C-alpha positions as a printed Julia matrix, in Angstrom:
203×3 Matrix{Float64}:
  -9.84  -21.64  -10.73
  -6.72  -22.95  -10.12
  -5.6   -24.4    -6.35
  -3.15  -21.09   -6.24
  -5.76  -18.58   -7.44
  -8.58  -20.33   -4.67
  -6.05  -20.29   -1.95
  -5.47  -16.37   -2.62
  -9.21  -15.66   -3.0
 -10.1   -17.47    0.05
  -7.22  -15.36    1.8
  -8.42  -11.97    0.45
 -12.25  -12.96    1.72
 -10.68  -13.29    5.23
  -8.74  -10.93    5.64
 -11.38   -8.29    4.03
 -13.88   -9.76    6.8
 -11.39   -9.5     9.56
 -10.9    -5.7     8.74
 -14.6    -5.33    8.8
 -15.01   -7.03   12.01
 -11.98   -5.62   13.89
 -13.24   -2.42   12.73
 -16.8    -2.64   14.08
 -16.43   -4.18   17.55
 -12.6    -3.91   18.18
 -10.14   -6.58   18.44
 -10.4    -7.51   21.84
 -14.01   -8.59   21.14
 -13.53  -10.27   18.09
 -13.5   -13.95   17.74
 -12.16  -16.45   15.09
 -15.73  -17.6    14.19
 -17.01  -14.03   13.58
 -14.38  -13.61   10.96
 -15.18  -16.96    9.52
 -18.88  -16.28    9.43
 -18.19  -12.69    7.68
 -15.82  -14.23    5.16
 -18.19  -17.44    4.28
 -15.79  -19.86    5.15
 -15.32  -22.44    7.96
 -13.8   -21.75   11.3
 -11.13  -24.83   10.42
 -10.39  -23.19    6.89
  -9.97  -20.03    8.77
  -7.44  -21.58   11.09
  -5.6   -23.07    8.41
  -4.7   -19.92    7.44
  -4.52  -17.69   10.36
  -3.69  -20.02   13.51
  -3.84  -17.22   15.98
  -6.04  -14.12   16.7
  -2.68  -11.74   16.78
  -1.52  -13.29   13.31
  -4.88  -12.4    11.82
  -4.84   -9.05   13.22
  -1.52   -8.12   11.75
  -1.93   -9.49    8.37
  -5.29   -7.76    8.18
  -3.42   -4.55    9.1
  -0.72   -5.15    6.39
  -3.47   -6.04    4.02
  -5.41   -2.58    4.02
  -2.36   -0.31    3.79
  -1.22   -2.64    0.86
  -4.61   -2.35   -1.1
  -4.94    1.47   -0.31
  -0.96    2.06   -1.5
  -1.58    0.11   -4.76
  -4.76    2.24   -5.76
  -3.06    5.27   -5.12
   0.14    4.41   -6.81
  -1.94    2.67   -9.94
  -0.32    5.34  -12.38
   2.79    6.92  -10.5
   4.79    6.46  -13.48
   2.74    9.08  -15.25
   0.66   11.39  -13.21
   2.29   14.53  -11.98
   4.14   13.93   -8.86
   2.23   16.45   -6.92
  -1.54   14.66   -7.61
   0.67   11.55   -6.52
   1.44   12.94   -3.18
  -2.28   15.12   -2.72
  -3.56   11.51   -3.32
  -1.19    9.81   -0.64
  -2.61   12.85    1.77
  -5.8    12.01    1.26
  -5.43    8.4     1.96
  -3.46    9.12    5.34
  -6.95   10.59    6.52
 -10.44    9.16    7.21
 -11.78   11.06    4.31
 -13.93    8.15    2.66
 -15.67    4.96    4.53
 -13.08    2.61    3.42
 -10.69    4.92    4.94
 -12.57    5.27    8.12
 -12.43    1.79    8.73
  -9.04    1.66    8.03
  -8.47    4.34   10.54
 -10.59    2.29   12.78
  -7.94   -0.53   12.65
  -5.34    1.77   13.12
  -6.62    3.1    16.48
  -6.9    -0.72   17.56
  -3.15   -1.21   16.81
  -2.28    1.89   18.93
  -4.03    0.43   21.79
  -2.94   -3.16   21.49
   0.66   -1.71   21.07
   0.75    0.02   23.77
   0.21   -3.07   25.99
   1.95   -5.69   23.82
   5.61   -5.34   22.63
   5.43   -7.56   19.5
   2.66   -5.63   18.49
   4.52   -2.43   19.18
   7.15   -3.59   17.12
   4.9    -4.42   14.17
   3.52   -0.97   14.62
   7.0     0.9    14.29
   7.62   -1.09   11.32
   4.11   -0.12    9.48
   5.07    3.36   10.29
   8.02    2.81    8.78
   6.54    1.61    5.42
   4.13    4.62    5.47
   7.55    6.97    5.95
   8.78    5.07    2.82
   5.27    5.83    0.92
   5.02    9.43    1.68
   9.14    9.79    0.81
   9.0     8.15   -2.08
   6.62    9.99   -3.67
   8.58   13.23   -2.68
  11.78   11.84   -3.85
  10.34   10.85   -7.29
   8.89   14.15   -7.69
  12.43   15.72   -6.77
  14.55   13.77   -9.11
  11.76   14.89  -12.08
  12.32   18.64  -11.04
   8.7    19.2   -10.12
   9.46   19.53   -6.27
  12.29   21.59   -4.94
  14.63   20.0    -3.1
  14.28   19.47    0.62
  14.93   17.56    3.74
  12.38   14.49    2.3
  12.99   12.59    6.15
  11.86   15.42    8.18
   9.22   16.51    5.58
   7.68   12.69    5.6
   7.91   12.68    9.34
   5.99   16.33    9.55
   3.12   14.97    7.13
   2.7    11.82    8.95
   2.64   13.58   12.49
   0.01   16.15   11.0
  -2.21   13.41    9.58
  -2.32   11.37   12.87
  -3.02   14.64   15.0
  -5.73   15.95   12.52
  -7.04   12.44   11.8
  -7.74   11.65   15.47
  -9.89   15.21   15.52
 -11.67   14.0    12.63
 -12.67   10.35   14.08
 -13.81   12.11   17.17
 -15.98   14.37   14.84
 -14.46   17.28   16.58
 -16.54   20.28   15.06
 -13.41   22.7    14.9
 -11.79   20.64   12.21
 -13.06   19.48    8.77
 -11.82   17.37    6.08
 -10.83   20.31    3.96
  -9.45   22.58    6.33
  -7.49   20.04    7.4
  -6.0    18.94    4.03
  -5.35   22.81    3.22
  -3.51   23.22    6.17
  -1.19   20.06    5.46
  -0.99   20.89    2.36
   0.32   24.53    3.17
   3.27   22.71    4.7
   3.79   20.71    1.8
   3.98   23.05   -0.62
   6.2    25.68    1.1
   8.75   22.9     1.44
   8.56   21.86   -2.29
   7.57   25.0    -3.96
   4.17   24.03   -4.89
   0.87   26.23   -5.72
  -0.82   26.51   -2.32
  -4.03   24.9    -3.87
  -4.48   21.09   -3.31
  -3.77   19.49   -6.67
  -7.17   17.25   -7.69
  -7.02   14.27  -10.17
């Protein structure tokens, strides 16, 4: 393995470990030593890559989002636009164990952003990336003729807002809200705006 590959592998292990530890115990309680132990690296090596907890946190959040986006968009050039959009919707919600961890990270981000200006700016930027992710999928569908033209930015904002609202209820294990009813409800708005069938597409 080349030096560059080893460095990339080390960063990957550190960021994966950071996501796990932050989701487990919360950002305010973590120590760099905990992340180093989880990643199987020395504390010195961890500090070489990330010299502060804050930098580690923001990189972990970015890492989490990027990995999700890559997986969802793996065949965006060949899969129907509605399938890609439905995948994005599922990945905006705590719909499996990995996404549940991601949601815990987002909740840590929200709390910290209320108290720290740098984190607030970072959170706004991450939301802009989420918005671009949703709107990009919608625009591709419109361009290919699969979707009815609509106000893309307004629809993307609505999807993110509904996902956040329902997602919080799911995280709280509210018995009146389920993943299936959530997906059906959000897709109802999406399908009406884009001229799609009411049923949520599957892969």
